[in-house]
Amino acid sequence: MTASFNLIAEPWIRVRTRTGMLEDVSIRDAFRRADEFSGLAGEIPMQDMAVLRLLLAIAYRATHDVRNDDEAVTLWGLWWTNGLPLDQIDAYLEQYLERFDLLDADRPFFQVADLRTQTGATSGLDKLIAEVPSGSKFFTTRDGAGIGSLSLAEAARWLVALHSSDISGIKTGALGDDRVKGGRGYPIGTGITGRIGLVVAEGHSLHETLLLNLVLPMSNDDDSVPWERDQDDAGESWLHSEPTGTADLYTWQTRRARLILDGDRVADALVCNGDKIGPQNLQRFEPMSSWRYSEPQTKKLKYDTWMPRTHDPRRSIWRGLEPLLQRVVPTRKTIRPALFDWSARLRDGGALPADARVSVRVVGFEYGPQESSLAAAVDDSLLVSVALLDDESLAGLAIGASGVAQQAVVDVANLASNLARAAGIDPAPRRELAFTAAYDALDPLFRRWARDLTADSDVAERAAAWGVAVRQRITQLGGDLCRDGGRAAVVGRLDRGSGQTMDTARAWSIFLSQLRGHTSADGAAKPLPEAHDTEESDE
């Protein structure tokens, strides 16, 4: 049996090299060789986010002596140009080396050494690995027989992800946990990244990605992480019921876990409830999410309450730019991710090049009923100039362009509905198909258009060009719908409500009029609200 597996020294973090190869590296090498890797490449995106946040927590704690914003900008600029502060990071890792041993007999990393149940039952590896409701794994290349055991490296990755985004639901009841009833641990909610819509800024390398998400002003002396504190026991940590800082939040111990070995592989696991955490008002510590003011939560809690915005798996990133980019919100109901404010500060201070390319990535889970299963995963990104995060006119241009595109999609969906009515058939299916086709058609156009925006872009010129591009593509799509509408639509039908006949010609005329109005220079539309913008889930 393997006696030790120290995550600082042993390879377990899966990365992708600049040449596209996969490699497992240790924590130490992830920092030392960060320039050699294009990014993390674990089994699923949410696992990568958990590992990224672990690395960031280490970086925050190793550099927490930065005292003010000006010093932070200066140091950050040096690290961007010359490399990460490896001396500080290495010294910090050496100080806590023993606490990173996955197999330590007394203090195993992110586990409880003597965790057990009244009956000796375990949870199985299924509880360690993210599942979808059907029971098939999100990591679809793994078949059922493949989870008989895990390598120590993969088990470590899933363990970190478990604390970060595990589903809720009933857990195995741990002996010594006062909350257990009848051998069961009743739901306390998901891991923290499951409760927010994660937003990450990614660069050309792991080095750039780490720095782009290292919001130095959020570091504080009161912050702490599990390896700096006494080991958790099976019960809830009453003395540590709220996060003390960003690093603490990134490593929050949502579960109590123990990996069970068979030789040098992990054959089983025990997963129990850990420390509960709610999403309310975490914006002071959580820079990787946008936030919205919640009236229901404010009424319930009797104080101003902000909730994280979550991602809709049915909606591309560019259809929800307003809460990501807009710095000044008239109603004060939205707060954009703090990491973007930090990027703007770095750009203003000259630490970050004025037109540095950043991939804005959104990642998340959509959970099923009672958050006890996974319904869908979100992973989308948009390559933009950092100028969009700093220049309000450019941000407004991108937000407006998104609105133009979304309104044009509604226009072609209306055309599909009218053509269906003209043919005497149910318009709903045709309308839904038109929505999908239009968004599919505009998606690559918007991504190319946004990618080409720079600090020198003429806002009026770029807006006009986008309107023309949308009008041309949607007109083409509308023409295809008319040609496929059939003879019945050409003949048309009398609308008894209006007393007018709806036919292909009239549907086309209405469509062109609406589309011209929405894509002209003075007809720019605002982004359309969608179902996920409601606050019903806050009740």
Coordinates of C-alpha atoms in Angstrom, one line a residue:
M1 CA 0.0 0.0 0.0
T2 CA 1.2 3.5 -0.8
A3 CA 2.1 5.2 2.4
S4 CA 2.1 8.8 1.2
F5 CA 0.8 10.9 -1.7
N6 CA 1.6 14.5 -1.1
L7 CA -0.2 16.8 -3.5
I8 CA 2.6 19.4 -3.4
A9 CA 5.1 17.0 -4.8
E10 CA 3.1 14.2 -6.5
P11 CA 1.6 14.7 -10.0
W12 CA -2.2 14.9 -9.9
I13 CA -3.3 18.2 -11.5
R14 CA -4.2 17.4 -15.1
V15 CA -3.0 20.2 -17.5
R16 CA -2.8 20.7 -21.2
T17 CA 0.6 21.6 -22.6
R18 CA 1.2 24.3 -25.3
T19 CA 1.5 21.4 -27.8
G20 CA -1.9 20.0 -26.8
M21 CA -0.7 17.0 -24.7
L22 CA -2.2 16.1 -21.4
E23 CA 0.1 15.8 -18.4
D24 CA -0.3 15.4 -14.6
V25 CA 1.7 17.8 -12.5
S26 CA 2.1 18.5 -8.8
I27 CA 1.0 21.7 -7.1
R28 CA 4.6 22.9 -7.0
D29 CA 5.1 22.3 -10.7
A30 CA 1.7 23.8 -11.6
F31 CA 3.1 27.1 -10.3
R32 CA 6.7 26.6 -11.4
R33 CA 5.8 25.6 -15.0
A34 CA 2.6 27.6 -15.4
D35 CA 3.9 29.2 -18.6
E36 CA 4.3 25.8 -20.2
F37 CA 0.6 25.0 -19.9
S38 CA -2.3 26.4 -21.8
G39 CA -4.6 25.5 -19.0
L40 CA -6.2 22.9 -16.7
A41 CA -7.7 19.8 -18.4
G42 CA -9.4 17.6 -15.8
E43 CA -12.4 15.3 -16.3
I44 CA -15.0 18.1 -16.4
P45 CA -14.9 21.9 -16.4
M46 CA -16.3 22.2 -12.8
Q47 CA -13.5 20.0 -11.6
D48 CA -11.0 22.3 -13.3
M49 CA -12.6 25.3 -11.6
A50 CA -12.3 23.6 -8.2
V51 CA -8.6 22.9 -8.8
L52 CA -8.0 26.5 -10.1
R53 CA -9.6 27.9 -7.0
L54 CA -7.4 25.7 -4.8
L55 CA -4.3 27.0 -6.6
L56 CA -5.6 30.6 -6.2
A57 CA -6.2 30.0 -2.5
I58 CA -2.6 29.0 -2.2
A59 CA -1.5 32.1 -4.1
Y60 CA -3.7 34.4 -2.0
R61 CA -2.3 33.0 1.2
A62 CA 1.3 33.1 0.0
T63 CA 1.0 36.8 -1.0
H64 CA -1.5 38.1 1.5
D65 CA 0.9 40.7 2.8
V66 CA 0.1 43.1 0.0
R67 CA -1.0 46.3 1.8
N68 CA -2.8 48.6 -0.7
D69 CA -4.1 48.8 -4.2
D70 CA -1.2 50.7 -5.7
E71 CA 1.3 48.2 -4.3
A72 CA -1.0 45.4 -5.6
V73 CA -1.1 46.8 -9.1
T74 CA 2.7 47.2 -9.1
L75 CA 3.4 43.7 -7.9
W76 CA 0.9 42.2 -10.2
G77 CA 2.5 43.9 -13.1
L78 CA 5.9 42.4 -12.2
W79 CA 4.4 39.0 -11.9
W80 CA 2.7 39.3 -15.3
T81 CA 6.0 40.3 -16.9
N82 CA 8.5 38.3 -14.9
G83 CA 6.6 35.3 -13.7
L84 CA 4.8 34.2 -10.5
P85 CA 6.4 35.0 -7.1
L86 CA 7.7 31.5 -6.8
D87 CA 10.0 32.2 -3.8
Q88 CA 6.9 33.2 -1.7
I89 CA 4.8 30.4 -3.0
D90 CA 7.5 27.8 -2.4
A91 CA 8.1 29.0 1.1
Y92 CA 4.4 28.9 1.9
L93 CA 4.1 25.4 0.5
E94 CA 7.1 24.2 2.4
Q95 CA 5.6 25.6 5.6
Y96 CA 2.4 23.5 5.2
L97 CA 3.9 20.5 3.3
E98 CA 2.7 17.9 5.7
R99 CA -0.9 19.0 5.5
F100 CA -1.1 18.2 1.8
D101 CA -0.7 14.5 2.1
L102 CA -3.7 12.7 0.7
L103 CA -3.0 9.6 2.8
D104 CA -1.8 11.0 6.1
A105 CA -2.9 8.8 8.9
D106 CA -4.0 11.7 11.1
R107 CA -4.7 14.7 8.9
P108 CA -5.3 13.5 5.3
F109 CA -5.8 16.4 2.9
F110 CA -9.5 17.6 2.6
Q111 CA -10.6 14.5 4.6
V112 CA -11.3 13.3 8.2
A113 CA -9.1 10.4 9.1
D114 CA -11.4 8.6 11.4
L115 CA -14.7 9.3 9.5
R116 CA -17.0 6.4 9.8
T117 CA -20.7 5.4 10.2
Q118 CA -22.6 3.5 12.9
T119 CA -22.9 0.5 10.7
G120 CA -19.6 0.7 8.9
A121 CA -21.3 1.6 5.6
T122 CA -19.5 3.6 2.9
S123 CA -20.8 5.7 0.1
G124 CA -19.2 4.3 -3.0
L125 CA -17.1 6.1 -5.7
D126 CA -20.3 7.2 -7.4
K127 CA -20.8 9.8 -4.7
L128 CA -17.3 11.1 -5.4
I129 CA -17.8 11.5 -9.1
A130 CA -20.3 14.0 -10.7
E131 CA -23.4 12.2 -12.1
V132 CA -26.3 13.2 -14.3
P133 CA -29.9 12.1 -13.4
S134 CA -29.7 9.1 -15.7
G135 CA -26.8 7.7 -13.8
S136 CA -24.3 8.1 -16.6
K137 CA -21.2 10.1 -15.7
F138 CA -20.5 13.6 -17.0
F139 CA -17.1 12.1 -17.8
T140 CA -18.8 10.1 -20.5
T141 CA -15.6 8.2 -21.6
R142 CA -15.8 6.3 -18.3
D143 CA -18.0 3.2 -18.5
G144 CA -19.7 1.6 -15.5
A145 CA -16.8 -0.9 -14.9
G146 CA -14.3 2.0 -15.0
I147 CA -15.3 3.2 -11.5
G148 CA -14.3 0.1 -9.7
S149 CA -11.3 2.1 -8.5
L150 CA -9.5 5.4 -9.1
S151 CA -5.9 6.3 -9.3
L152 CA -4.8 8.5 -6.4
A153 CA -4.3 11.4 -8.8
E154 CA -7.9 11.2 -10.2
A155 CA -9.3 10.7 -6.7
A156 CA -7.6 13.8 -5.5
R157 CA -9.1 15.8 -8.4
W158 CA -12.6 14.6 -7.6
L159 CA -12.1 15.1 -3.9
V160 CA -11.3 18.8 -4.5
A161 CA -14.3 19.1 -6.8
L162 CA -16.6 17.4 -4.2
H163 CA -16.1 20.1 -1.7
S164 CA -16.6 22.7 -4.4
S165 CA -19.8 21.6 -6.2
D166 CA -21.2 18.4 -4.8
I167 CA -24.9 17.9 -5.2
S168 CA -27.2 18.2 -2.1
G169 CA -29.5 15.4 -1.1
I170 CA -29.3 12.9 1.7
K171 CA -25.8 11.8 2.6
T172 CA -24.4 8.9 4.6
G173 CA -24.6 9.8 8.3
A174 CA -21.3 10.2 10.0
L175 CA -20.7 8.9 13.5
G176 CA -20.1 12.0 15.7
D177 CA -22.2 14.4 13.6
D178 CA -25.1 15.6 15.9
R179 CA -27.2 16.5 12.8
V180 CA -27.5 12.8 11.8
K181 CA -31.0 11.2 12.2
G182 CA -31.6 7.5 11.7
G183 CA -28.2 7.1 10.1
R184 CA -28.8 9.8 7.5
G185 CA -27.3 13.2 7.0
Y186 CA -30.1 15.4 5.7
P187 CA -29.5 18.0 2.9
I188 CA -27.4 21.1 3.7
G189 CA -27.1 22.3 0.1
T190 CA -24.5 22.1 -2.7
G191 CA -20.9 23.1 -2.7
I192 CA -20.4 26.8 -3.1
T193 CA -19.5 26.8 -6.8
G194 CA -22.8 25.0 -7.4
R195 CA -24.6 28.0 -6.0
I196 CA -23.0 30.7 -8.2
G197 CA -22.5 31.3 -11.9
L198 CA -18.8 31.0 -12.1
V199 CA -17.0 33.6 -14.3
V200 CA -13.3 33.1 -15.0
A201 CA -10.9 35.2 -17.1
E202 CA -8.5 32.9 -19.0
G203 CA -5.3 33.9 -20.7
H204 CA -2.9 32.2 -23.1
S205 CA -1.3 30.1 -20.3
L206 CA -2.0 28.9 -16.8
H207 CA 0.4 31.6 -15.6
E208 CA -1.9 34.3 -17.2
T209 CA -5.1 32.6 -16.0
L210 CA -3.8 32.4 -12.4
L211 CA -2.9 36.1 -12.4
L212 CA -6.1 37.3 -14.2
N213 CA -8.1 35.7 -11.4
L214 CA -5.9 36.7 -8.5
V215 CA -7.7 39.8 -7.2
L216 CA -5.1 41.0 -4.8
P217 CA -7.2 43.6 -3.0
M218 CA -9.6 40.9 -1.8
S219 CA -6.8 39.2 0.2
N220 CA -6.8 39.9 3.9
D221 CA -5.0 38.9 7.1
D222 CA -8.1 37.3 8.6
D223 CA -8.4 34.8 5.8
S224 CA -7.6 31.1 6.4
V225 CA -7.6 27.7 4.7
P226 CA -8.2 24.2 6.0
W227 CA -4.5 23.3 6.1
E228 CA -3.7 26.3 8.3
R229 CA -6.3 25.3 10.9
D230 CA -6.9 22.3 13.2
Q231 CA -8.2 19.2 11.5
D232 CA -12.0 19.0 11.2
D233 CA -13.9 16.2 12.9
A234 CA -17.0 14.5 11.7
G235 CA -19.4 17.2 12.9
E236 CA -20.1 20.7 11.7
S237 CA -17.5 23.3 12.5
W238 CA -19.4 25.6 14.9
L239 CA -16.3 27.8 15.5
H240 CA -15.9 28.4 11.8
S241 CA -19.4 28.8 10.5
E242 CA -18.7 31.6 8.0
P243 CA -15.9 32.2 5.5
T244 CA -13.3 34.7 6.6
G245 CA -12.0 35.6 3.2
T246 CA -11.6 34.6 -0.5
A247 CA -9.2 31.7 0.1
D248 CA -11.4 30.3 2.8
L249 CA -14.4 30.5 0.5
Y250 CA -12.5 28.8 -2.3
T251 CA -11.6 25.8 0.0
W252 CA -14.8 25.6 2.0
Q253 CA -15.2 22.1 3.4
T254 CA -18.8 21.4 2.3
R255 CA -18.4 17.7 2.9
R256 CA -16.6 15.4 5.3
A257 CA -14.9 12.7 3.3
R258 CA -12.6 9.8 3.5
L259 CA -10.9 7.9 0.6
I260 CA -10.7 4.1 1.1
L261 CA -7.7 2.4 -0.5
D262 CA -7.1 -1.0 -2.0
G263 CA -3.4 -1.2 -2.6
D264 CA -2.3 1.9 -4.4
R265 CA -5.8 2.8 -5.7
V266 CA -8.9 4.3 -4.3
A267 CA -11.6 1.6 -4.2
D268 CA -14.3 3.3 -2.1
A269 CA -15.2 6.6 -0.4
L270 CA -17.3 7.8 2.5
V271 CA -19.0 11.1 1.8
C272 CA -20.9 12.9 4.5
N273 CA -22.2 16.4 5.2
G274 CA -19.7 19.0 6.2
D275 CA -20.0 22.8 6.7
K276 CA -23.1 24.4 5.3
I277 CA -22.7 27.6 3.3
G278 CA -25.3 29.9 1.8
P279 CA -24.9 32.1 -1.2
Q280 CA -26.2 35.3 0.3
N281 CA -24.0 38.4 0.4
L282 CA -20.8 36.6 -0.5
Q283 CA -19.8 39.3 -3.0
R284 CA -17.2 40.7 -0.6
F285 CA -15.3 37.5 -0.9
E286 CA -16.3 36.0 -4.2
P287 CA -14.9 37.8 -7.3
M288 CA -15.9 35.1 -9.8
S289 CA -19.6 35.8 -10.0
S290 CA -22.0 38.6 -10.8
W291 CA -24.7 39.5 -8.3
R292 CA -28.2 40.7 -8.2
Y293 CA -30.2 42.4 -5.5
S294 CA -32.9 40.0 -4.2
E295 CA -36.2 41.5 -3.0
P296 CA -37.5 38.1 -1.7
Q297 CA -34.3 37.4 0.3
T298 CA -34.2 41.0 1.6
K299 CA -37.8 40.7 2.9
K300 CA -37.1 37.3 4.4
L301 CA -33.8 38.2 6.1
K302 CA -34.8 41.8 7.0
Y303 CA -31.6 43.2 5.5
D304 CA -30.3 44.0 2.0
T305 CA -29.4 40.8 0.4
W306 CA -27.5 40.0 -2.8
M307 CA -27.6 36.7 -4.6
P308 CA -25.2 35.3 -7.2
R309 CA -26.5 35.1 -10.7
T310 CA -26.4 31.6 -12.1
H311 CA -26.0 30.5 -15.7
D312 CA -28.7 29.2 -18.0
P313 CA -27.4 26.2 -20.0
R314 CA -29.7 27.1 -22.8
R315 CA -28.3 30.5 -23.3
S316 CA -24.9 31.4 -24.9
I317 CA -22.6 33.7 -22.9
W318 CA -23.1 36.6 -25.3
R319 CA -26.8 36.7 -24.6
G320 CA -26.1 37.6 -21.0
L321 CA -23.4 40.2 -21.2
E322 CA -25.1 43.0 -19.2
P323 CA -24.4 41.6 -15.7
L324 CA -20.9 40.7 -16.8
L325 CA -19.7 43.9 -18.4
Q326 CA -21.9 46.8 -17.2
R327 CA -20.0 48.8 -14.5
V328 CA -22.7 51.4 -13.8
V329 CA -26.2 50.1 -13.3
P330 CA -28.8 52.9 -12.9
T331 CA -31.1 50.7 -10.7
R332 CA -28.1 49.5 -8.6
K333 CA -29.6 46.0 -8.8
T334 CA -26.6 44.3 -10.4
I335 CA -22.9 43.9 -9.4
R336 CA -20.6 42.6 -12.0
P337 CA -17.8 40.2 -11.1
A338 CA -15.1 41.8 -9.0
L339 CA -12.4 40.2 -11.1
F340 CA -13.4 42.4 -14.0
D341 CA -13.2 45.5 -11.9
W342 CA -9.7 44.4 -10.9
S343 CA -8.8 43.8 -14.6
A344 CA -10.0 47.4 -15.4
R345 CA -7.8 48.7 -12.5
L346 CA -4.8 46.8 -13.8
R347 CA -5.3 48.1 -17.3
D348 CA -5.7 51.7 -16.0
G349 CA -2.5 51.3 -14.0
G350 CA -0.5 50.0 -17.0
A351 CA 0.1 46.5 -15.4
L352 CA -2.1 44.8 -18.1
P353 CA -1.7 45.7 -21.8
A354 CA -4.5 47.9 -23.1
D355 CA -5.7 45.4 -25.6
A356 CA -4.7 42.1 -23.9
R357 CA -6.9 39.2 -25.0
V358 CA -8.9 37.6 -22.4
S359 CA -11.3 34.6 -22.7
V360 CA -14.3 35.3 -20.5
R361 CA -15.5 31.8 -19.5
V362 CA -18.7 30.9 -17.7
V363 CA -19.0 27.5 -16.0
G364 CA -21.6 26.0 -13.8
F365 CA -24.1 23.2 -13.0
E366 CA -27.8 23.2 -13.3
Y367 CA -29.2 21.0 -10.5
G368 CA -32.4 18.9 -10.6
P369 CA -35.1 18.8 -8.0
Q370 CA -33.9 19.6 -4.4
E371 CA -30.5 20.0 -5.9
S372 CA -30.0 16.3 -5.4
S373 CA -29.0 15.5 -9.0
L374 CA -27.3 17.2 -11.9
A375 CA -29.5 18.3 -14.8
A376 CA -27.1 20.1 -17.1
A377 CA -23.6 21.6 -17.3
V378 CA -22.6 25.1 -18.5
D379 CA -19.3 25.8 -20.2
D380 CA -19.0 28.7 -22.6
S381 CA -16.4 31.4 -23.4
L382 CA -16.0 34.6 -25.3
L383 CA -12.6 35.9 -26.4
V384 CA -12.5 39.7 -26.0
S385 CA -10.1 42.6 -25.5
V386 CA -9.6 43.5 -21.9
A387 CA -10.7 47.0 -23.0
L388 CA -14.3 45.7 -22.9
L389 CA -13.9 45.2 -19.2
D390 CA -12.7 48.8 -18.7
D391 CA -14.2 51.0 -21.4
E392 CA -17.8 51.7 -20.7
S393 CA -18.6 52.7 -24.2
L394 CA -17.2 49.5 -25.6
A395 CA -19.0 47.5 -23.0
G396 CA -22.2 49.3 -23.9
L397 CA -21.6 48.6 -27.6
A398 CA -21.3 44.9 -26.9
I399 CA -24.3 44.8 -24.7
G400 CA -26.3 46.7 -27.3
A401 CA -25.2 44.4 -30.1
S402 CA -26.4 41.5 -28.1
G403 CA -29.8 43.1 -27.7
V404 CA -29.9 43.8 -31.5
A405 CA -29.2 40.1 -32.2
Q406 CA -31.8 38.9 -29.7
Q407 CA -34.5 41.1 -31.1
A408 CA -33.7 40.0 -34.6
V409 CA -34.2 36.4 -33.4
V410 CA -37.6 37.4 -32.1
D411 CA -38.4 38.9 -35.5
V412 CA -37.6 35.8 -37.4
A413 CA -39.5 33.7 -34.8
N414 CA -42.5 36.0 -35.4
L415 CA -42.1 35.3 -39.1
A416 CA -42.2 31.6 -38.5
S417 CA -45.3 32.0 -36.4
N418 CA -47.1 34.0 -39.0
L419 CA -46.2 31.5 -41.7
A420 CA -47.5 28.7 -39.6
R421 CA -50.8 30.6 -39.1
A422 CA -51.0 31.3 -42.8
A423 CA -50.7 27.6 -43.4
G424 CA -53.3 26.7 -40.7
I425 CA -50.9 24.8 -38.4
D426 CA -49.8 25.2 -34.8
P427 CA -47.2 28.0 -34.7
A428 CA -45.4 27.0 -31.5
P429 CA -43.1 24.3 -32.9
R430 CA -42.2 26.4 -35.9
R431 CA -41.4 29.3 -33.7
E432 CA -39.2 27.3 -31.4
L433 CA -37.3 25.9 -34.4
A434 CA -36.8 29.4 -35.8
F435 CA -35.4 30.6 -32.4
T436 CA -32.8 27.8 -32.5
A437 CA -31.9 28.3 -36.1
A438 CA -31.5 32.1 -35.7
Y439 CA -29.3 31.8 -32.6
D440 CA -27.2 29.2 -34.3
A441 CA -26.7 31.4 -37.3
L442 CA -25.8 34.5 -35.3
D443 CA -23.6 32.8 -32.7
P444 CA -20.3 32.6 -34.8
L445 CA -21.0 36.1 -36.2
F446 CA -21.2 37.7 -32.8
R447 CA -18.1 35.9 -31.5
R448 CA -16.0 37.1 -34.4
W449 CA -17.4 40.7 -34.1
A450 CA -16.7 40.8 -30.4
R451 CA -13.3 39.4 -30.8
D452 CA -12.3 42.2 -33.2
L453 CA -13.3 45.0 -30.8
T454 CA -10.4 47.0 -29.5
A455 CA -9.7 50.2 -27.6
D456 CA -9.4 52.0 -30.9
S457 CA -12.7 50.7 -32.3
D458 CA -15.1 53.4 -33.5
V459 CA -18.3 52.7 -31.5
A460 CA -20.8 54.1 -34.1
E461 CA -19.0 52.4 -37.0
R462 CA -18.9 49.0 -35.3
A463 CA -22.5 49.2 -34.2
A464 CA -23.6 50.0 -37.7
A465 CA -21.5 47.2 -39.1
W466 CA -23.1 44.8 -36.7
G467 CA -26.6 45.9 -37.6
V468 CA -25.9 45.3 -41.3
A469 CA -24.4 41.8 -40.5
V470 CA -27.4 40.8 -38.5
R471 CA -29.9 42.1 -41.0
Q472 CA -28.3 40.3 -43.9
R473 CA -28.0 36.9 -42.1
I474 CA -31.5 37.0 -40.6
T475 CA -33.0 38.2 -43.9
Q476 CA -31.4 35.2 -45.5
L477 CA -32.9 32.9 -42.8
G478 CA -36.3 34.5 -43.2
G479 CA -36.2 33.9 -46.9
D480 CA -35.5 30.2 -46.3
L481 CA -38.5 30.0 -44.0
C482 CA -40.8 31.6 -46.6
R483 CA -39.6 29.2 -49.3
D484 CA -40.2 26.3 -47.0
G485 CA -43.6 27.6 -45.9
G486 CA -45.6 25.7 -48.5
R487 CA -48.4 26.5 -50.9
A488 CA -51.0 26.8 -48.1
A489 CA -49.1 29.7 -46.6
V490 CA -48.8 31.4 -50.0
V491 CA -52.6 31.3 -50.3
G492 CA -53.1 32.3 -46.6
R493 CA -55.9 32.3 -44.1
L494 CA -58.3 34.9 -42.8
D495 CA -57.5 36.0 -39.3
R496 CA -60.9 36.4 -37.7
G497 CA -59.6 38.6 -35.0
S498 CA -58.1 41.3 -37.2
G499 CA -60.2 40.6 -40.3
Q500 CA -57.1 40.4 -42.4
T501 CA -55.6 37.6 -44.4
M502 CA -52.2 36.3 -43.2
D503 CA -50.2 34.9 -46.1
T504 CA -46.5 34.6 -47.0
A505 CA -46.4 38.0 -48.6
R506 CA -47.9 39.8 -45.6
A507 CA -45.7 37.8 -43.1
W508 CA -42.6 38.7 -45.1
S509 CA -43.6 42.4 -45.2
I510 CA -44.1 42.5 -41.4
F511 CA -40.8 40.7 -40.8
L512 CA -38.8 43.1 -43.0
S513 CA -40.3 46.1 -41.3
Q514 CA -39.6 44.8 -37.8
L515 CA -36.1 43.7 -38.7
R516 CA -35.1 47.0 -40.3
G517 CA -36.3 48.9 -37.3
H518 CA -34.4 46.7 -34.9
T519 CA -31.1 46.7 -36.8
S520 CA -30.9 50.3 -37.9
A521 CA -28.6 52.7 -36.2
D522 CA -31.4 54.3 -34.1
G523 CA -33.2 51.1 -33.4
A524 CA -30.7 49.3 -31.2
A525 CA -32.5 47.0 -28.8
K526 CA -31.8 46.2 -25.2
P527 CA -31.0 42.6 -24.2
L528 CA -34.2 40.7 -23.7
P529 CA -35.1 39.3 -20.2
E530 CA -35.3 35.6 -20.0
A531 CA -36.8 33.1 -17.5
H532 CA -33.6 32.7 -15.5
D533 CA -33.6 36.4 -14.6
T534 CA -36.5 35.9 -12.3
E535 CA -36.1 35.5 -8.5
E536 CA -38.6 32.8 -7.9
S537 CA -35.9 30.4 -6.7
D538 CA -35.0 32.9 -3.9
E539 CA -38.2 32.3 -2.1

